[in-house]
C-alpha atoms as a printed R data frame, in Angstrom:
    type eleno elety resid chain resno      x       y      z
1   ATOM     1    CA   MET     A     1 -2.463   3.110 13.903
2   ATOM     2    CA   ILE     A     2 -1.306  -0.006 14.608
3   ATOM     3    CA   ARG     A     3 -0.647  -0.864 18.068
4   ATOM     4    CA   ILE     A     4  2.058  -3.814 18.510
5   ATOM     5    CA   ARG     A     5  3.830  -5.656 21.590
6   ATOM     6    CA   GLU     A     6  7.482  -5.185 21.212
7   ATOM     7    CA   ALA     A     7  9.148  -1.657 21.048
8   ATOM     8    CA   ILE     A     8 11.442  -1.381 17.252
9   ATOM     9    CA   LEU     A     9 14.331   0.050 17.305
10  ATOM    10    CA   VAL     A    10 16.280   2.285 14.642
11  ATOM    11    CA   GLU     A    11 19.340   3.810 13.033
12  ATOM    12    CA   GLY     A    12 18.568   8.526 14.396
13  ATOM    13    CA   ARG     A    13 15.440  10.381 15.144
14  ATOM    14    CA   TYR     A    14 15.034  10.642 11.244
15  ATOM    15    CA   ASP     A    15 14.238   7.251 11.562
16  ATOM    16    CA   VAL     A    16 11.949   6.885 15.133
17  ATOM    17    CA   HIS     A    17  9.438   9.884 13.298
18  ATOM    18    CA   THR     A    18  8.850   7.641 10.414
19  ATOM    19    CA   ILE     A    19  8.014   5.182 12.440
20  ATOM    20    CA   LYS     A    20  5.819   6.531 15.215
21  ATOM    21    CA   GLN     A    21  3.597   7.829 12.299
22  ATOM    22    CA   VAL     A    22  2.695   4.304 11.903
23  ATOM    23    CA   VAL     A    23  2.906   2.071 14.616
24  ATOM    24    CA   ASP     A    24  2.426   2.893 18.686
25  ATOM    25    CA   THR     A    25  4.960   1.556 20.748
26  ATOM    26    CA   ILE     A    26  7.775   2.600 22.164
27  ATOM    27    CA   VAL     A    27 11.128   3.689 19.563
28  ATOM    28    CA   LEU     A    28 14.388   3.728 20.513
29  ATOM    29    CA   GLU     A    29 17.704   4.765 18.122
30  ATOM    30    CA   THR     A    30 21.023   3.478 18.184
31  ATOM    31    CA   GLY     A    31 22.416   6.837 17.260
32  ATOM    32    CA   GLY     A    32 24.059   5.288 14.570
33  ATOM    33    CA   PHE     A    33 27.977   4.056 15.831
34  ATOM    34    CA   ARG     A    34 27.046   5.620 18.564
35  ATOM    35    CA   ILE     A    35 26.166   2.391 20.527
36  ATOM    36    CA   PHE     A    36 29.221   0.138 19.777
37  ATOM    37    CA   LYS     A    37 30.166   3.437 23.282
38  ATOM    38    CA   ASP     A    38 27.184   3.537 24.568
39  ATOM    39    CA   LYS     A    39 27.366   1.318 27.621
40  ATOM    40    CA   GLU     A    40 23.814   2.830 29.286
41  ATOM    41    CA   GLN     A    41 22.049   2.751 26.009
42  ATOM    42    CA   LEU     A    42 22.364  -1.632 25.703
43  ATOM    43    CA   THR     A    43 21.629  -1.534 29.280
44  ATOM    44    CA   LEU     A    44 18.609   0.160 28.521
45  ATOM    45    CA   LEU     A    45 18.240  -1.666 25.383
46  ATOM    46    CA   ARG     A    46 18.540  -5.502 27.564
47  ATOM    47    CA   ARG     A    47 15.685  -4.308 30.009
48  ATOM    48    CA   VAL     A    48 13.166  -3.527 26.881
49  ATOM    49    CA   ALA     A    49 14.015  -6.094 25.166
50  ATOM    50    CA   GLN     A    50 13.885  -8.603 28.529
51  ATOM    51    CA   ARG     A    51  9.717  -7.044 29.218
52  ATOM    52    CA   ARG     A    52  8.323  -6.260 25.695
53  ATOM    53    CA   GLY     A    53 10.768  -7.099 23.337
54  ATOM    54    CA   LEU     A    54 12.568  -5.733 20.379
55  ATOM    55    CA   ILE     A    55 12.764  -5.723 17.061
56  ATOM    56    CA   ILE     A    56 15.873  -4.701 15.827
57  ATOM    57    CA   LEU     A    57 15.276  -2.207 12.531
58  ATOM    58    CA   THR     A    58 18.504  -0.988 10.572
59  ATOM    59    CA   ASP     A    59 18.644   0.393  7.236
60  ATOM    60    CA   SER     A    60 20.024  -2.142  4.590
61  ATOM    61    CA   ASP     A    61 22.810  -0.569  3.607
62  ATOM    62    CA   GLY     A    62 26.540  -1.954  5.389
63  ATOM    63    CA   ALA     A    63 26.671  -0.132  8.467
64  ATOM    64    CA   GLY     A    64 22.910  -1.163  8.930
65  ATOM    65    CA   PHE     A    65 24.111  -4.452  9.448
66  ATOM    66    CA   VAL     A    66 27.150  -3.751 11.280
67  ATOM    67    CA   ILE     A    67 24.550  -2.492 14.072
68  ATOM    68    CA   ARG     A    68 22.674  -4.958 13.998
69  ATOM    69    CA   GLY     A    69 25.474  -7.822 13.935
70  ATOM    70    CA   TYR     A    70 26.338  -6.322 17.000
71  ATOM    71    CA   LEU     A    71 23.140  -5.592 18.911
72  ATOM    72    CA   LYS     A    72 22.288  -9.823 17.947
73  ATOM    73    CA   GLY     A    73 25.110 -10.245 19.874
74  ATOM    74    CA   ALA     A    74 24.621  -7.771 22.973
75  ATOM    75    CA   LEU     A    75 20.283  -8.122 23.463
76  ATOM    76    CA   PRO     A    76 19.441 -12.024 24.548
77  ATOM    77    CA   ALA     A    77 18.412 -13.730 21.253
78  ATOM    78    CA   ASP     A    78 15.740 -14.669 22.375
79  ATOM    79    CA   ARG     A    79 14.378 -11.769 22.910
80  ATOM    80    CA   ILE     A    80 14.498  -9.864 19.763
81  ATOM    81    CA   LYS     A    81 13.698 -10.022 16.300
82  ATOM    82    CA   GLN     A    82 14.768  -8.914 13.125
83  ATOM    83    CA   ALA     A    83 12.647  -6.957 10.724
84  ATOM    84    CA   TYR     A    84 14.310  -6.203  7.107
85  ATOM    85    CA   ILE     A    85 13.486  -3.440  4.623
86  ATOM    86    CA   PRO     A    86 14.405  -3.749  0.897
87  ATOM    87    CA   ASP     A    87 16.647  -2.367 -1.126
88  ATOM    88    CA   ILE     A    88 15.192   0.661 -3.273
89  ATOM    89    CA   ALA     A    89 17.550   2.977 -4.831
90  ATOM    90    CA   GLY     A    90 16.548   6.371 -3.805
91  ATOM    91    CA   LYS     A    91 17.248   9.517 -2.313
92  ATOM    92    CA   GLU     A    92 15.307  10.464  1.546
93  ATOM    93    CA   ARG     A    93 13.589  14.344  0.736
94  ATOM    94    CA   ARG     A    94 15.347  15.962  3.603
95  ATOM    95    CA   LYS     A    95 18.974  14.922  2.170
96  ATOM    96    CA   ARG     A    96 21.303  17.371 -0.370
97  ATOM    97    CA   HIS     A    97 22.491  13.746 -1.279
98  ATOM    98    CA   VAL     A    98 21.751   9.643 -2.068
99  ATOM    99    CA   SER     A    99 23.613   7.545  0.997
100 ATOM   100    CA   LYS     A   100 26.969   5.972 -0.015
101 ATOM   101    CA   GLU     A   101 25.066   2.360 -1.611
102 ATOM   102    CA   GLY     A   102 22.363   4.777 -3.199
103 ATOM   103    CA   LYS     A   103 19.674   3.533 -0.757
104 ATOM   104    CA   LEU     A   104 16.605   4.421  0.846
105 ATOM   105    CA   GLY     A   105 16.982   3.581  4.351
106 ATOM   106    CA   VAL     A   106 14.495   3.376  7.229
107 ATOM   107    CA   GLU     A   107 13.143   6.995  6.605
108 ATOM   108    CA   GLY     A   108 12.661   6.594  3.411
109 ATOM   109    CA   MET     A   109 10.177   3.393  3.071
110 ATOM   110    CA   THR     A   110  6.145   3.875  2.547
111 ATOM   111    CA   PRO     A   111  4.028   2.835  5.361
112 ATOM   112    CA   ALA     A   112  3.211  -0.335  3.837
113 ATOM   113    CA   ILE     A   113  7.034  -1.682  3.633
114 ATOM   114    CA   LEU     A   114  7.584  -0.574  7.018
115 ATOM   115    CA   ILE     A   115  4.114  -3.131  7.947
116 ATOM   116    CA   GLN     A   116  5.093  -5.367  5.954
117 ATOM   117    CA   ALA     A   117  9.091  -5.890  8.058
118 ATOM   118    CA   LEU     A   118  6.998  -5.887 10.914
119 ATOM   119    CA   HIS     A   119  5.341  -8.866  9.889
120 ATOM   120    CA   ARG     A   120  7.757 -10.993  8.554
121 ATOM   121    CA   ALA     A   121  9.765 -10.187 11.927
122 ATOM   122    CA   GLY     A   122  6.844 -11.115 13.379
123 ATOM   123    CA   ALA     A   123  6.079  -8.562 15.511
124 ATOM   124    CA   THR     A   124  3.310  -9.258 18.180
125 ATOM   125    CA   PHE     A   125  0.073  -6.817 16.773
126 ATOM   126    CA   ILE     A   126 -3.078  -6.097 19.008
127 ATOM   127    CA   ASP     A   127 -5.912  -5.655 18.130
128 ATOM   128    CA   GLN     A   128 -5.394  -7.900 15.298
129 ATOM   129    CA   PRO     A   129 -6.384 -11.821 15.012
130 ATOM   130    CA   GLN     A   130 -2.929 -13.293 15.099
131 ATOM   131    CA   ASN     A   131 -2.566 -16.357 12.374
132 ATOM   132    CA   GLU     A   132 -3.448 -19.652 14.324
133 ATOM   133    CA   GLN     A   133 -2.810 -21.593 11.671
134 ATOM   134    CA   PRO     A   134  0.338 -24.622 12.187
135 ATOM   135    CA   GLY     A   135  3.765 -23.922 10.672
136 ATOM   136    CA   SER     A   136  5.596 -25.961  8.397
137 ATOM   137    CA   ILE     A   137  8.424 -27.268  9.013
138 ATOM   138    CA   PRO     A   138 11.343 -25.269  9.802
139 ATOM   139    CA   VAL     A   139 13.973 -25.025  7.076
140 ATOM   140    CA   THR     A   140 17.482 -25.720  7.626
141 ATOM   141    CA   LYS     A   141 20.521 -24.722  7.247
142 ATOM   142    CA   GLN     A   142 20.513 -28.587  5.015
143 ATOM   143    CA   ASP     A   143 17.694 -27.212  2.898
144 ATOM   144    CA   LEU     A   144 20.190 -24.141  2.315
145 ATOM   145    CA   TYR     A   145 22.908 -26.074  0.802
146 ATOM   146    CA   ALA     A   146 20.555 -28.067 -1.420
147 ATOM   147    CA   TRP     A   147 18.871 -25.054 -2.557
148 ATOM   148    CA   GLY     A   148 21.881 -23.693 -3.850
149 ATOM   149    CA   LEU     A   149 21.222 -20.935 -1.172
150 ATOM   150    CA   SER     A   150 24.736 -21.300  0.750
151 ATOM   151    CA   GLY     A   151 28.114 -23.402  0.752
152 ATOM   152    CA   ARG     A   152 28.443 -23.649 -2.566
153 ATOM   153    CA   THR     A   153 31.050 -21.635 -5.384
154 ATOM   154    CA   ASP     A   154 27.037 -19.700 -7.420
155 ATOM   155    CA   SER     A   155 25.746 -19.597 -3.098
156 ATOM   156    CA   ALA     A   156 26.085 -15.630 -3.274
157 ATOM   157    CA   VAL     A   157 24.943 -15.455 -6.569
158 ATOM   158    CA   ARG     A   158 22.363 -17.450 -6.328
159 ATOM   159    CA   ARG     A   159 21.471 -16.184 -2.622
160 ATOM   160    CA   VAL     A   160 21.020 -12.287 -3.597
161 ATOM   161    CA   ALA     A   161 18.881 -13.192 -6.699
162 ATOM   162    CA   LEU     A   162 16.582 -14.973 -4.201
163 ATOM   163    CA   LEU     A   163 16.360 -11.943 -2.172
164 ATOM   164    CA   ALA     A   164 15.540  -9.272 -4.987
165 ATOM   165    CA   GLN     A   165 12.148 -11.880 -5.373
166 ATOM   166    CA   LEU     A   166 12.068 -11.337 -1.635
167 ATOM   167    CA   GLY     A   167 12.442  -7.321 -1.538
168 ATOM   168    CA   LEU     A   168 14.877  -8.458  1.408
169 ATOM   169    CA   PRO     A   169 18.119  -6.441  1.405
170 ATOM   170    CA   GLN     A   170 21.025  -8.322 -0.241
171 ATOM   171    CA   HIS     A   171 23.429  -7.595  2.637
172 ATOM   172    CA   MET     A   172 21.737 -10.412  4.382
173 ATOM   173    CA   SER     A   173 23.507 -13.647  5.624
174 ATOM   174    CA   ALA     A   174 22.645 -17.348  5.135
175 ATOM   175    CA   ASN     A   175 21.948 -17.069  8.360
176 ATOM   176    CA   ALA     A   176 20.147 -14.602  8.131
177 ATOM   177    CA   LEU     A   177 17.972 -15.640  5.585
178 ATOM   178    CA   LEU     A   178 17.693 -18.546  7.240
179 ATOM   179    CA   ASP     A   179 16.187 -16.988 10.621
180 ATOM   180    CA   CYS     A   180 13.998 -14.698  8.215
181 ATOM   181    CA   ILE     A   181 12.332 -17.891  6.308
182 ATOM   182    CA   ASN     A   182 11.728 -19.159  9.239
183 ATOM   183    CA   ALA     A   183 10.307 -16.403 11.179
184 ATOM   184    CA   CYS     A   184  7.856 -15.665  8.500
185 ATOM   185    CA   ASP     A   185  6.928 -19.712  7.256
186 ATOM   186    CA   MET     A   186  8.490 -18.899  4.015
187 ATOM   187    CA   ARG     A   187  9.789 -22.429  3.250
188 ATOM   188    CA   GLU     A   188  6.736 -23.009  0.516
189 ATOM   189    CA   GLU     A   189  7.024 -19.350 -0.294
190 ATOM   190    CA   ILE     A   190 11.061 -20.045 -1.536
191 ATOM   191    CA   GLU     A   191 10.296 -23.252 -3.150
192 ATOM   192    CA   THR     A   192  7.609 -22.079 -4.983
193 ATOM   193    CA   MET     A   193 10.261 -19.270 -5.753
194 ATOM   194    CA   LEU     A   194 13.314 -22.537 -6.721
195 ATOM   195    CA   TYR     A   195 11.309 -24.845 -8.618
196 ATOM   196    CA   GLY     A   196  8.042 -23.570 -9.704
197 ATOM   197    CA   ASP     A   197  4.766 -24.896 -9.024
């Protein structure tokens, strides 16, 4: 089992169960939209974030992004990391019907996908060597504009296509994409996708 330093926050108890089978760390849940009214849980999340760091790992549907957006404003920005699962069509085994958007949630992801999402978020893996290579030049909002991924009439379409190539959810905003690119040091990968070798 892989150990990481940060705690992980997911939406529900089935997500908790799935993550605990893959990663050895504290796993907390929002209870879905209950987090909007649960002040005690929010206090706990702030404390955990301050002490060990917190990785937010919600489903890639619209509801997951609403929860993620709320938490981004409610928790200390320098102590949280964002992990994203890809948009994968399907239905979890325990459910009778597909979700509203027809996508698998955290509980439907394979261990390999979950570990990749944590790596992309910049999780601190214990007992594994960290990549010590210097990072590339950080990507800015001006870069996103120059690449046609924000601020233009077709930017949303281009961004969704790039997100699909990267295996990231289509609901990611330009700002979320920017954070992900810089957290994962993906400048060269993006430029290769956009312009080729």
